[in-house]
PDB file of C-alpha atoms in Angstrom:
ATOM      1  CA  MET A   1      -6.315  13.788 -17.240  1.00 43.00           C
ATOM      2  CA  THR A   2      -9.878  15.011 -17.711  1.00 44.00           C
ATOM      3  CA  ASP A   3     -11.571  17.569 -15.497  1.00 43.00           C
ATOM      4  CA  GLU A   4     -14.001  14.893 -14.238  1.00 42.00           C
ATOM      5  CA  LEU A   5     -11.167  12.856 -12.783  1.00 44.00           C
ATOM      6  CA  ARG A   6      -9.766  15.932 -11.069  1.00 43.00           C
ATOM      7  CA  SER A   7     -12.936  17.693  -9.930  1.00 39.00           C
ATOM      8  CA  PRO A   8     -14.597  17.361  -6.505  1.00 36.00           C
ATOM      9  CA  GLY A   9     -17.903  15.630  -5.901  1.00 36.00           C
ATOM     10  CA  ARG A  10     -19.221  12.087  -5.800  1.00 41.00           C
ATOM     11  CA  THR A  11     -17.224  11.101  -8.907  1.00 49.00           C
ATOM     12  CA  THR A  12     -13.662  10.039  -9.496  1.00 50.00           C
ATOM     13  CA  GLY A  13     -12.760  13.585  -8.530  1.00 52.00           C
ATOM     14  CA  GLU A  14     -12.929  12.371  -4.936  1.00 51.00           C
ATOM     15  CA  LEU A  15      -9.477  10.953  -5.588  1.00 55.00           C
ATOM     16  CA  ARG A  16      -8.473  14.517  -4.820  1.00 51.00           C
ATOM     17  CA  GLY A  17      -9.576  13.915  -1.231  1.00 46.00           C
ATOM     18  CA  GLY A  18     -12.632  16.118  -1.467  1.00 43.00           C
ATOM     19  CA  GLY A  19     -11.424  18.573  -4.062  1.00 37.00           C
ATOM     20  CA  ALA A  20      -7.967  19.550  -2.844  1.00 38.00           C
ATOM     21  CA  THR A  21      -5.605  20.896  -5.455  1.00 34.00           C
ATOM     22  CA  ALA A  22      -2.263  19.375  -6.311  1.00 33.00           C
ATOM     23  CA  GLY A  23      -0.542  22.229  -4.512  1.00 33.00           C
ATOM     24  CA  GLU A  24      -2.475  21.595  -1.319  1.00 36.00           C
ATOM     25  CA  LEU A  25      -1.277  17.998  -1.324  1.00 36.00           C
ATOM     26  CA  ARG A  26       2.270  18.525  -2.496  1.00 40.00           C
ATOM     27  CA  PRO A  27       4.802  16.108  -0.930  1.00 42.00           C
ATOM     28  CA  GLY A  28       5.215  16.947   2.747  1.00 42.00           C
ATOM     29  CA  ALA A  29       2.062  19.100   2.903  1.00 46.00           C
ATOM     30  CA  PHE A  30      -0.136  16.618   4.776  1.00 50.00           C
ATOM     31  CA  ARG A  31      -3.467  17.294   6.441  1.00 64.00           C
ATOM     32  CA  GLU A  32      -4.778  16.021   9.748  1.00 84.00           C
ATOM     33  CA  ALA A  33      -4.556  12.371  10.768  1.00 91.00           C
ATOM     34  CA  LEU A  34      -6.789  10.184   8.615  1.00 94.00           C
ATOM     35  CA  VAL A  35      -6.028   6.983  10.580  1.00 96.00           C
ATOM     36  CA  ARG A  36      -5.314   6.746  14.311  1.00 96.00           C
ATOM     37  CA  PHE A  37      -4.112   3.669  16.211  1.00 97.00           C
ATOM     38  CA  ARG A  38      -4.368   4.072  19.989  1.00 96.00           C
ATOM     39  CA  HIS A  39      -2.944   1.299  22.222  1.00 95.00           C
ATOM     40  CA  VAL A  40      -4.019  -1.331  19.706  1.00 95.00           C
ATOM     41  CA  TYR A  41      -3.697  -5.016  20.540  1.00 95.00           C
ATOM     42  CA  LYS A  42      -4.624  -7.888  18.258  1.00 94.00           C
ATOM     43  CA  ILE A  43      -4.589 -11.416  19.653  1.00 93.00           C
ATOM     44  CA  TYR A  44      -5.523 -14.400  17.502  1.00 91.00           C
ATOM     45  CA  ARG A  45      -6.897 -17.482  19.195  1.00 88.00           C
ATOM     46  CA  ILE A  46      -5.414 -20.723  17.835  1.00 85.00           C
ATOM     47  CA  ALA A  47      -6.809 -23.744  19.678  1.00 82.00           C
ATOM     48  CA  ASP A  48      -6.114 -22.907  23.338  1.00 79.00           C
ATOM     49  CA  THR A  49      -3.261 -20.527  22.572  1.00 85.00           C
ATOM     50  CA  GLY A  50      -3.366 -16.755  22.144  1.00 86.00           C
ATOM     51  CA  VAL A  51      -0.984 -15.406  19.486  1.00 88.00           C
ATOM     52  CA  VAL A  52      -0.189 -11.713  19.909  1.00 90.00           C
ATOM     53  CA  ALA A  53       0.032 -10.031  16.503  1.00 92.00           C
ATOM     54  CA  LEU A  54       0.038  -6.427  17.772  1.00 93.00           C
ATOM     55  CA  ALA A  55       0.998  -5.339  21.278  1.00 92.00           C
ATOM     56  CA  GLY A  56       0.010  -1.772  22.150  1.00 92.00           C
ATOM     57  CA  VAL A  57       0.649  -0.025  18.825  1.00 94.00           C
ATOM     58  CA  ASP A  58       0.217   3.765  18.562  1.00 94.00           C
ATOM     59  CA  PHE A  59       0.632   5.783  15.360  1.00 94.00           C
ATOM     60  CA  ASP A  60      -1.184   8.087  12.933  1.00 95.00           C
ATOM     61  CA  VAL A  61      -1.455   8.068   9.162  1.00 95.00           C
ATOM     62  CA  ARG A  62      -1.801  11.597   7.858  1.00 94.00           C
ATOM     63  CA  GLU A  63      -4.197  12.323   5.040  1.00 93.00           C
ATOM     64  CA  GLY A  64      -2.366  12.517   1.721  1.00 93.00           C
ATOM     65  CA  GLU A  65       0.835  10.723   2.739  1.00 93.00           C
ATOM     66  CA  PHE A  66       2.505   7.622   1.313  1.00 95.00           C
ATOM     67  CA  LEU A  67       3.412   5.420   4.281  1.00 95.00           C
ATOM     68  CA  ALA A  68       5.458   2.212   4.136  1.00 94.00           C
ATOM     69  CA  ILE A  69       5.357  -0.288   7.003  1.00 94.00           C
ATOM     70  CA  VAL A  70       8.417  -2.529   7.122  1.00 91.00           C
ATOM     71  CA  GLY A  71       9.554  -5.390   9.320  1.00 86.00           C
ATOM     72  CA  PRO A  72      10.268  -9.120   9.278  1.00 83.00           C
ATOM     73  CA  SER A  73       7.620 -11.771   8.623  1.00 83.00           C
ATOM     74  CA  GLY A  74       5.238 -12.130  11.546  1.00 82.00           C
ATOM     75  CA  SER A  75       5.870  -8.619  12.850  1.00 86.00           C
ATOM     76  CA  GLY A  76       2.226  -7.534  12.453  1.00 88.00           C
ATOM     77  CA  LYS A  77       2.409  -5.566   9.200  1.00 90.00           C
ATOM     78  CA  SER A  78      -0.482  -7.266   7.416  1.00 91.00           C
ATOM     79  CA  THR A  79      -2.551  -7.216  10.601  1.00 94.00           C
ATOM     80  CA  ILE A  80      -2.351  -3.420  10.558  1.00 95.00           C
ATOM     81  CA  LEU A  81      -3.677  -3.344   6.988  1.00 95.00           C
ATOM     82  CA  ASN A  82      -6.536  -5.674   7.918  1.00 95.00           C
ATOM     83  CA  LEU A  83      -7.490  -3.409  10.821  1.00 97.00           C
ATOM     84  CA  ILE A  84      -7.368  -0.223   8.733  1.00 97.00           C
ATOM     85  CA  GLY A  85      -9.386  -1.916   5.999  1.00 95.00           C
ATOM     86  CA  GLY A  86     -12.086  -3.121   8.373  1.00 95.00           C
ATOM     87  CA  LEU A  87     -11.374  -6.754   7.507  1.00 94.00           C
ATOM     88  CA  ASP A  88     -10.624  -7.474  11.163  1.00 94.00           C
ATOM     89  CA  LEU A  89     -11.198  -5.730  14.482  1.00 95.00           C
ATOM     90  CA  ALA A  90      -8.779  -4.937  17.287  1.00 95.00           C
ATOM     91  CA  THR A  91      -8.854  -7.097  20.411  1.00 94.00           C
ATOM     92  CA  ALA A  92      -8.233  -3.966  22.500  1.00 95.00           C
ATOM     93  CA  GLY A  93      -7.535  -0.320  21.793  1.00 95.00           C
ATOM     94  CA  VAL A  94      -9.014   1.971  19.154  1.00 96.00           C
ATOM     95  CA  VAL A  95      -8.614   2.098  15.371  1.00 96.00           C
ATOM     96  CA  GLU A  96     -10.127   5.306  13.989  1.00 96.00           C
ATOM     97  CA  VAL A  97     -10.494   6.277  10.339  1.00 96.00           C
ATOM     98  CA  GLU A  98     -11.947   9.717   9.567  1.00 94.00           C
ATOM     99  CA  ASP A  99     -12.755  10.084  13.285  1.00 93.00           C
ATOM    100  CA  ARG A 100     -14.873   6.906  13.288  1.00 94.00           C
ATOM    101  CA  ASP A 101     -14.034   4.041  15.628  1.00 96.00           C
ATOM    102  CA  LEU A 102     -14.170   1.018  13.318  1.00 96.00           C
ATOM    103  CA  GLY A 103     -14.701  -1.289  16.283  1.00 94.00           C
ATOM    104  CA  ARG A 104     -18.016   0.426  17.081  1.00 95.00           C
ATOM    105  CA  LEU A 105     -19.489   0.500  13.572  1.00 95.00           C
ATOM    106  CA  PRO A 106     -22.494  -1.741  12.869  1.00 95.00           C
ATOM    107  CA  GLU A 107     -21.755  -4.452  10.303  1.00 94.00           C
ATOM    108  CA  GLY A 108     -23.705  -2.640   7.585  1.00 94.00           C
ATOM    109  CA  GLU A 109     -21.697   0.557   8.048  1.00 95.00           C
ATOM    110  CA  LEU A 110     -18.456  -1.418   8.145  1.00 94.00           C
ATOM    111  CA  THR A 111     -19.361  -3.077   4.834  1.00 93.00           C
ATOM    112  CA  ALA A 112     -20.133   0.320   3.302  1.00 92.00           C
ATOM    113  CA  TYR A 113     -16.820   1.643   4.633  1.00 94.00           C
ATOM    114  CA  ARG A 114     -14.870  -1.180   2.958  1.00 92.00           C
ATOM    115  CA  ARG A 115     -16.785  -0.711  -0.289  1.00 89.00           C
ATOM    116  CA  ASP A 116     -16.688   3.079  -0.528  1.00 88.00           C
ATOM    117  CA  ARG A 117     -13.619   4.302   1.365  1.00 92.00           C
ATOM    118  CA  VAL A 118     -10.879   1.697   0.944  1.00 94.00           C
ATOM    119  CA  GLY A 119      -9.008   0.252  -2.031  1.00 92.00           C
ATOM    120  CA  PHE A 120      -7.122  -3.038  -1.583  1.00 93.00           C
ATOM    121  CA  ILE A 121      -4.136  -4.458  -3.482  1.00 91.00           C
ATOM    122  CA  TRP A 122      -2.870  -7.906  -2.493  1.00 86.00           C
ATOM    123  CA  GLN A 123       0.468  -9.619  -2.981  1.00 81.00           C
ATOM    124  CA  GLY A 124      -0.854 -12.436  -5.166  1.00 74.00           C
ATOM    125  CA  THR A 125      -1.892 -11.002  -8.525  1.00 69.00           C
ATOM    126  CA  ALA A 126      -4.600 -13.676  -8.840  1.00 71.00           C
ATOM    127  CA  ARG A 127      -6.387 -12.231  -5.778  1.00 79.00           C
ATOM    128  CA  ASN A 128      -6.784  -8.795  -7.350  1.00 87.00           C
ATOM    129  CA  LEU A 129      -8.437  -9.570 -10.691  1.00 91.00           C
ATOM    130  CA  VAL A 130     -11.290 -11.737 -11.998  1.00 92.00           C
ATOM    131  CA  PRO A 131      -9.571 -13.978 -14.581  1.00 92.00           C
ATOM    132  CA  TYR A 132     -12.488 -14.351 -17.027  1.00 94.00           C
ATOM    133  CA  LEU A 133     -13.185 -10.596 -17.244  1.00 94.00           C
ATOM    134  CA  THR A 134     -11.243  -8.198 -19.430  1.00 96.00           C
ATOM    135  CA  VAL A 135      -9.037  -5.515 -17.907  1.00 95.00           C
ATOM    136  CA  ALA A 136     -11.719  -2.881 -18.519  1.00 95.00           C
ATOM    137  CA  GLU A 137     -14.442  -5.088 -17.031  1.00 94.00           C
ATOM    138  CA  ASN A 138     -12.332  -5.653 -13.912  1.00 94.00           C
ATOM    139  CA  VAL A 139     -11.930  -1.911 -13.420  1.00 93.00           C
ATOM    140  CA  ARG A 140     -15.636  -1.236 -14.056  1.00 91.00           C
ATOM    141  CA  LEU A 141     -16.753  -3.793 -11.475  1.00 89.00           C
ATOM    142  CA  PRO A 142     -16.156  -1.655  -8.327  1.00 86.00           C
ATOM    143  CA  ALA A 143     -17.634   1.394 -10.060  1.00 81.00           C
ATOM    144  CA  ALA A 144     -20.791  -0.594 -10.842  1.00 80.00           C
ATOM    145  CA  ALA A 145     -20.975  -1.826  -7.244  1.00 78.00           C
ATOM    146  CA  ARG A 146     -20.910   1.801  -6.144  1.00 77.00           C
ATOM    147  CA  GLY A 147     -23.839   2.609  -8.422  1.00 79.00           C
ATOM    148  CA  MET A 148     -21.954   4.591 -11.061  1.00 79.00           C
ATOM    149  CA  ARG A 149     -23.863   4.804 -14.348  1.00 83.00           C
ATOM    150  CA  VAL A 150     -22.501   2.880 -17.318  1.00 81.00           C
ATOM    151  CA  PRO A 151     -21.248   5.868 -19.395  1.00 84.00           C
ATOM    152  CA  ALA A 152     -19.493   7.419 -16.401  1.00 85.00           C
ATOM    153  CA  ALA A 153     -18.043   4.047 -15.359  1.00 85.00           C
ATOM    154  CA  ALA A 154     -16.700   3.437 -18.870  1.00 87.00           C
ATOM    155  CA  ARG A 155     -15.128   6.895 -18.988  1.00 89.00           C
ATOM    156  CA  THR A 156     -13.617   6.511 -15.527  1.00 87.00           C
ATOM    157  CA  THR A 157     -12.257   3.071 -16.435  1.00 91.00           C
ATOM    158  CA  MET A 158     -10.267   4.404 -19.368  1.00 92.00           C
ATOM    159  CA  GLU A 159      -9.013   7.384 -17.366  1.00 90.00           C
ATOM    160  CA  LEU A 160      -7.714   5.087 -14.629  1.00 90.00           C
ATOM    161  CA  LEU A 161      -6.080   2.752 -17.139  1.00 92.00           C
ATOM    162  CA  GLU A 162      -4.339   5.787 -18.620  1.00 91.00           C
ATOM    163  CA  VAL A 163      -3.081   6.710 -15.135  1.00 87.00           C
ATOM    164  CA  VAL A 164      -1.388   3.290 -14.812  1.00 89.00           C
ATOM    165  CA  GLY A 165      -0.241   3.268 -18.447  1.00 90.00           C
ATOM    166  CA  LEU A 166      -2.379   0.348 -19.645  1.00 92.00           C
ATOM    167  CA  ALA A 167      -5.199   1.861 -21.695  1.00 93.00           C
ATOM    168  CA  ASP A 168      -4.023  -0.221 -24.660  1.00 94.00           C
ATOM    169  CA  ARG A 169      -4.668  -3.407 -22.655  1.00 94.00           C
ATOM    170  CA  ALA A 170      -8.329  -2.658 -21.892  1.00 94.00           C
ATOM    171  CA  LYS A 171      -9.701  -5.601 -23.900  1.00 95.00           C
ATOM    172  CA  HIS A 172      -7.152  -8.157 -22.716  1.00 96.00           C
ATOM    173  CA  ARG A 173      -7.819 -10.710 -19.986  1.00 95.00           C
ATOM    174  CA  PRO A 174      -5.461 -10.900 -16.981  1.00 93.00           C
ATOM    175  CA  GLY A 175      -3.840 -14.112 -18.226  1.00 92.00           C
ATOM    176  CA  MET A 176      -2.548 -12.201 -21.250  1.00 94.00           C
ATOM    177  CA  LEU A 177      -0.664  -9.702 -19.061  1.00 93.00           C
ATOM    178  CA  SER A 178       2.646  -9.891 -17.236  1.00 91.00           C
ATOM    179  CA  GLY A 179       2.671  -9.955 -13.430  1.00 89.00           C
ATOM    180  CA  GLY A 180       3.672  -6.302 -13.309  1.00 89.00           C
ATOM    181  CA  GLU A 181       0.888  -5.312 -15.695  1.00 92.00           C
ATOM    182  CA  GLN A 182      -1.618  -7.247 -13.595  1.00 93.00           C
ATOM    183  CA  GLN A 183      -0.564  -5.336 -10.488  1.00 90.00           C
ATOM    184  CA  ARG A 184      -0.873  -2.013 -12.311  1.00 92.00           C
ATOM    185  CA  VAL A 185      -4.390  -3.004 -13.373  1.00 93.00           C
ATOM    186  CA  ALA A 186      -5.007  -3.862  -9.706  1.00 92.00           C
ATOM    187  CA  VAL A 187      -4.087  -0.263  -8.824  1.00 91.00           C
ATOM    188  CA  ALA A 188      -6.745   0.955 -11.270  1.00 91.00           C
ATOM    189  CA  VAL A 189      -9.292  -1.506  -9.835  1.00 92.00           C
ATOM    190  CA  ALA A 190      -8.511  -0.329  -6.298  1.00 91.00           C
ATOM    191  CA  LEU A 191      -9.093   3.287  -7.356  1.00 90.00           C
ATOM    192  CA  ALA A 192     -12.354   2.624  -9.208  1.00 88.00           C
ATOM    193  CA  ASN A 193     -14.461   2.964  -6.058  1.00 84.00           C
ATOM    194  CA  VAL A 194     -12.850   6.374  -5.422  1.00 85.00           C
ATOM    195  CA  PRO A 195     -11.244   5.384  -2.099  1.00 90.00           C
ATOM    196  CA  LYS A 196      -9.973   7.669   0.612  1.00 91.00           C
ATOM    197  CA  ILE A 197      -7.134   5.275   1.382  1.00 95.00           C
ATOM    198  CA  LEU A 198      -5.248   2.685  -0.674  1.00 95.00           C
ATOM    199  CA  LEU A 199      -3.901  -0.390   1.165  1.00 96.00           C
ATOM    200  CA  ALA A 200      -1.199  -2.500  -0.497  1.00 94.00           C
ATOM    201  CA  ASP A 201       0.049  -5.776   1.002  1.00 92.00           C
ATOM    202  CA  GLU A 202       3.483  -6.720  -0.412  1.00 90.00           C
ATOM    203  CA  PRO A 203       2.444  -5.470  -3.877  1.00 89.00           C
ATOM    204  CA  THR A 204       5.874  -6.007  -5.488  1.00 87.00           C
ATOM    205  CA  ALA A 205       6.824  -9.305  -3.834  1.00 86.00           C
ATOM    206  CA  GLU A 206       6.172 -11.433  -6.941  1.00 83.00           C
ATOM    207  CA  LEU A 207       7.611  -8.964  -9.464  1.00 84.00           C
ATOM    208  CA  ASP A 208      10.990  -8.395 -11.062  1.00 85.00           C
ATOM    209  CA  SER A 209      12.701  -5.090 -10.307  1.00 86.00           C
ATOM    210  CA  GLY A 210      11.564  -3.384 -13.518  1.00 87.00           C
ATOM    211  CA  SER A 211       7.914  -4.335 -13.055  1.00 87.00           C
ATOM    212  CA  ALA A 212       8.080  -3.407  -9.370  1.00 88.00           C
ATOM    213  CA  ALA A 213       9.363   0.053 -10.261  1.00 89.00           C
ATOM    214  CA  LEU A 214       6.393   0.636 -12.590  1.00 89.00           C
ATOM    215  CA  VAL A 215       3.921  -0.416  -9.890  1.00 88.00           C
ATOM    216  CA  LEU A 216       5.590   1.926  -7.396  1.00 91.00           C
ATOM    217  CA  ASP A 217       5.482   4.703  -9.990  1.00 90.00           C
ATOM    218  CA  ALA A 218       1.719   4.163 -10.171  1.00 89.00           C
ATOM    219  CA  PHE A 219       1.408   4.451  -6.380  1.00 90.00           C
ATOM    220  CA  ALA A 220       3.510   7.612  -6.347  1.00 89.00           C
ATOM    221  CA  SER A 221       1.474   9.137  -9.177  1.00 87.00           C
ATOM    222  CA  VAL A 222      -1.848   8.428  -7.479  1.00 87.00           C
ATOM    223  CA  ASN A 223      -0.542   9.787  -4.182  1.00 90.00           C
ATOM    224  CA  ARG A 224       1.000  12.890  -5.729  1.00 88.00           C
ATOM    225  CA  GLU A 225      -1.652  13.821  -8.298  1.00 84.00           C
ATOM    226  CA  PHE A 226      -4.830  12.893  -6.431  1.00 84.00           C
ATOM    227  CA  GLY A 227      -3.802  13.053  -2.791  1.00 88.00           C
ATOM    228  CA  VAL A 228      -4.941   9.477  -2.121  1.00 92.00           C
ATOM    229  CA  THR A 229      -3.427   8.201   1.124  1.00 95.00           C
ATOM    230  CA  VAL A 230      -1.317   5.091   0.454  1.00 95.00           C
ATOM    231  CA  VAL A 231      -0.324   2.558   3.131  1.00 96.00           C
ATOM    232  CA  MET A 232       1.972  -0.195   1.889  1.00 96.00           C
ATOM    233  CA  VAL A 233       3.545  -3.080   3.791  1.00 94.00           C
ATOM    234  CA  THR A 234       6.649  -4.548   2.237  1.00 91.00           C
ATOM    235  CA  HIS A 235       9.868  -6.495   2.704  1.00 84.00           C
ATOM    236  CA  ASP A 236      11.342  -4.659  -0.281  1.00 82.00           C
ATOM    237  CA  LEU A 237      13.713  -1.995   1.043  1.00 82.00           C
ATOM    238  CA  LEU A 238      13.850  -0.175  -2.286  1.00 82.00           C
ATOM    239  CA  ALA A 239      10.047  -0.087  -2.391  1.00 87.00           C
ATOM    240  CA  ALA A 240       9.898   1.286   1.155  1.00 90.00           C
ATOM    241  CA  ARG A 241      12.251   4.110   0.229  1.00 88.00           C
ATOM    242  CA  ARG A 242       9.691   5.368  -2.316  1.00 90.00           C
ATOM    243  CA  ALA A 243       7.343   6.274   0.543  1.00 92.00           C
ATOM    244  CA  SER A 244       7.306   9.675   2.230  1.00 90.00           C
ATOM    245  CA  ARG A 245       7.514   8.019   5.670  1.00 92.00           C
ATOM    246  CA  ARG A 246       8.282   4.565   7.063  1.00 92.00           C
ATOM    247  CA  LEU A 247       7.204   2.720  10.193  1.00 92.00           C
ATOM    248  CA  ARG A 248       9.174  -0.277  11.436  1.00 91.00           C
ATOM    249  CA  LEU A 249       7.567  -3.156  13.318  1.00 90.00           C
ATOM    250  CA  ARG A 250       9.102  -6.004  15.255  1.00 87.00           C
ATOM    251  CA  ASP A 251       7.211  -8.607  17.296  1.00 86.00           C
ATOM    252  CA  GLY A 252       3.967  -6.670  17.059  1.00 88.00           C
ATOM    253  CA  GLN A 253       5.421  -3.409  18.327  1.00 88.00           C
ATOM    254  CA  LEU A 254       6.433  -0.166  16.686  1.00 84.00           C
ATOM    255  CA  VAL A 255      10.212  -0.106  17.118  1.00 80.00           C
ATOM    256  CA  ILE A 256      11.089   3.207  15.492  1.00 66.00           C
ATOM    257  CA  GLU A 257       9.653   5.648  13.039  1.00 63.00           C
ATOM    258  CA  ALA A 258      12.132   5.145  10.274  1.00 56.00           C
ATOM    259  CA  ALA A 259      13.273   8.337   8.585  1.00 52.00           C
ATOM    260  CA  PRO A 260      15.130   8.488   5.274  1.00 51.00           C
ATOM    261  CA  ILE A 261      18.851   7.926   5.798  1.00 46.00           C
ATOM    262  CA  GLU A 262      21.929   8.733   3.806  1.00 49.00           C
ATOM    263  CA  PRO A 263      23.333   5.338   2.780  1.00 52.00           C
ATOM    264  CA  MET A 264      26.892   6.639   2.280  1.00 52.00           C
ATOM    265  CA  SER A 265      28.817   8.538   4.935  1.00 52.00           C
ATOM    266  CA  GLY A 266      31.214  11.343   4.124  1.00 54.00           C
ATOM    267  CA  ASP A 267      34.252   9.076   4.465  1.00 58.00           C
ATOM    268  CA  GLY A 268      32.826   6.492   2.050  1.00 58.00           C
ATOM    269  CA  ARG A 269      31.393   4.000   4.533  1.00 61.00           C
ATOM    270  CA  LEU A 270      28.156   2.267   3.510  1.00 61.00           C
ATOM    271  CA  ARG A 271      25.422   2.192   6.147  1.00 60.00           C
ATOM    272  CA  LEU A 272      23.029  -0.741   5.966  1.00 61.00           C
ATOM    273  CA  PRO A 273      19.470   0.103   7.122  1.00 59.00           C
ATOM    274  CA  ASP A 274      18.324  -1.636  10.301  1.00 58.00           C
ATOM    275  CA  GLU A 275      15.450  -3.329   8.487  1.00 56.00           C
ATOM    276  CA  ALA A 276      17.934  -4.885   6.045  1.00 60.00           C
ATOM    277  CA  ILE A 277      19.882  -6.319   8.971  1.00 61.00           C
ATOM    278  CA  ASP A 278      16.597  -7.682  10.358  1.00 61.00           C
ATOM    279  CA  ALA A 279      15.716  -9.241   7.006  1.00 59.00           C
ATOM    280  CA  LEU A 280      19.124 -10.919   6.810  1.00 60.00           C
ATOM    281  CA  GLY A 281      18.901 -12.237  10.346  1.00 59.00           C
ATOM    282  CA  GLY A 282      21.638 -10.373  12.188  1.00 58.00           C
ATOM    283  CA  MET A 283      25.105  -8.907  11.936  1.00 57.00           C
ATOM    284  CA  ASP A 284      27.106 -11.920  10.664  1.00 66.00           C
ATOM    285  CA  LEU A 285      27.129 -10.667   7.079  1.00 69.00           C
ATOM    286  CA  GLU A 286      29.467 -10.630   4.118  1.00 72.00           C
ATOM    287  CA  VAL A 287      29.712  -8.225   1.187  1.00 70.00           C
ATOM    288  CA  GLU A 288      30.396  -8.983  -2.472  1.00 71.00           C
ATOM    289  CA  VAL A 289      30.956  -6.365  -5.188  1.00 69.00           C
ATOM    290  CA  ARG A 290      30.235  -7.625  -8.709  1.00 64.00           C
ATOM    291  CA  ASP A 291      29.115  -6.037 -11.987  1.00 60.00           C
ATOM    292  CA  GLY A 292      28.537  -2.673 -10.364  1.00 59.00           C
ATOM    293  CA  GLU A 293      26.372  -4.106  -7.563  1.00 65.00           C
ATOM    294  CA  VAL A 294      27.022  -4.465  -3.854  1.00 66.00           C
ATOM    295  CA  ARG A 295      25.475  -7.705  -2.557  1.00 70.00           C
ATOM    296  CA  ILE A 296      25.083  -8.166   1.210  1.00 70.00           C
ATOM    297  CA  ARG A 297      24.127 -11.562   2.615  1.00 70.00           C
ATOM    298  CA  ARG A 298      24.431 -13.935   5.532  1.00 68.00           C
ATOM    299  CA  ARG A 299      27.886 -15.415   5.696  1.00 68.00           C
ATOM    300  CA  GLY A 300      28.063 -18.567   3.578  1.00 64.00           C
ATOM    301  CA  GLU A 301      24.703 -18.036   1.799  1.00 61.00           C
ATOM    302  CA  GLY A 302      23.709 -16.868  -1.675  1.00 57.00           C
ATOM    303  CA  GLY A 303      21.136 -14.216  -2.546  1.00 54.00           C
ATOM    304  CA  GLY A 304      20.944 -11.340  -0.101  1.00 51.00           C
ATOM    305  CA  VAL A 305      20.158  -7.655  -0.406  1.00 49.00           C
ATOM    306  CA  ARG A 306      21.446  -5.577  -3.284  1.00 49.00           C
ATOM    307  CA  ALA A 307      22.569  -2.020  -2.773  1.00 48.00           C
TER     308      ALA A 307
END
C-alpha cells in the first residue's frame, strides 16, 4: 500500500481514522464510542397502524471495531443501519455519531454526513454499482463527488482495487464479474469517499461460501489495516463470527450482547448458537452428518445450517 493511502489528512489516509497507526487499532484496542444509541424507538406508520421496528435500544459502537448485528428477519437489524447512516431518523431517543445527534442535524448537514462519513454496501449487488460504468469508474464516482482531483482519484481507485484484490478488473463492467467480485468492488466503492464507518446490509446473502469468504476477508482487511469501523447485519452465522463483537436483536430489542463461544464442549458435545436456533425456528431439530459436514435443520425439512 502506498504512503498516501496510509497517511493522515483529507485524503484516503483518513481510512486510518485520522492518522492512527496499525498498532493503535490492533484487534481489541478500540477507542471511544463512535456511535451511541440511547433509548431508541423507531415506529413506521402503515395506513392507520404503527409498526414498531425498534423498542428502546441502547448500545455503542466503538471506533475501530468490526460489529455484526444478528437476528431473525424483522428484528430491526436493517433499521439500525438506516439510522446510523442517516437514511432515516429515530421516532424517539437519540442516535449520535461522533458526538452529533443525527436527529438534530439540518438536512444539508445530514446529506454531507452521508456523503463524507459513511460508506454503504447493500445485499443486492445491482444496488451497489452503476452497470454501464467500468469497475474503475464506479470507484472514482464517490471520490469525484467529494471533490478529489482526477489524478488523485485515479491513484486512489487503483489502490482500493488492490486492497480488494481486483485491480486486474478495473476496465471491466459489473456484468462481466461474478457476484462475489461485484461485492468486493462495492467495498472499494464504499471506501472511496474515505468514510469513518462502513455499513453492510446482508453483504454475503446472495453469494456462495467461497465468494462470501473473500468479501469478509476484504472487510477484515479494511478494519484491521485502516481502522475503519464496520457494522454488518447478517443472517449468516459464519459471517457474524468474523466480527470482533456481535449484537443480537429480537422483536426490535437487544436480547444479548453475543460473545464468541466455544462450539464444542470438553466432553464432545456440540453447542448450537442461540441465533442459529432462532433462524431454524425453535428446538425441534434434527442432525445429519454427511461428507464431513454436520447439517442441522427443522425436523422433516431439507437445507438447514451447516457446522
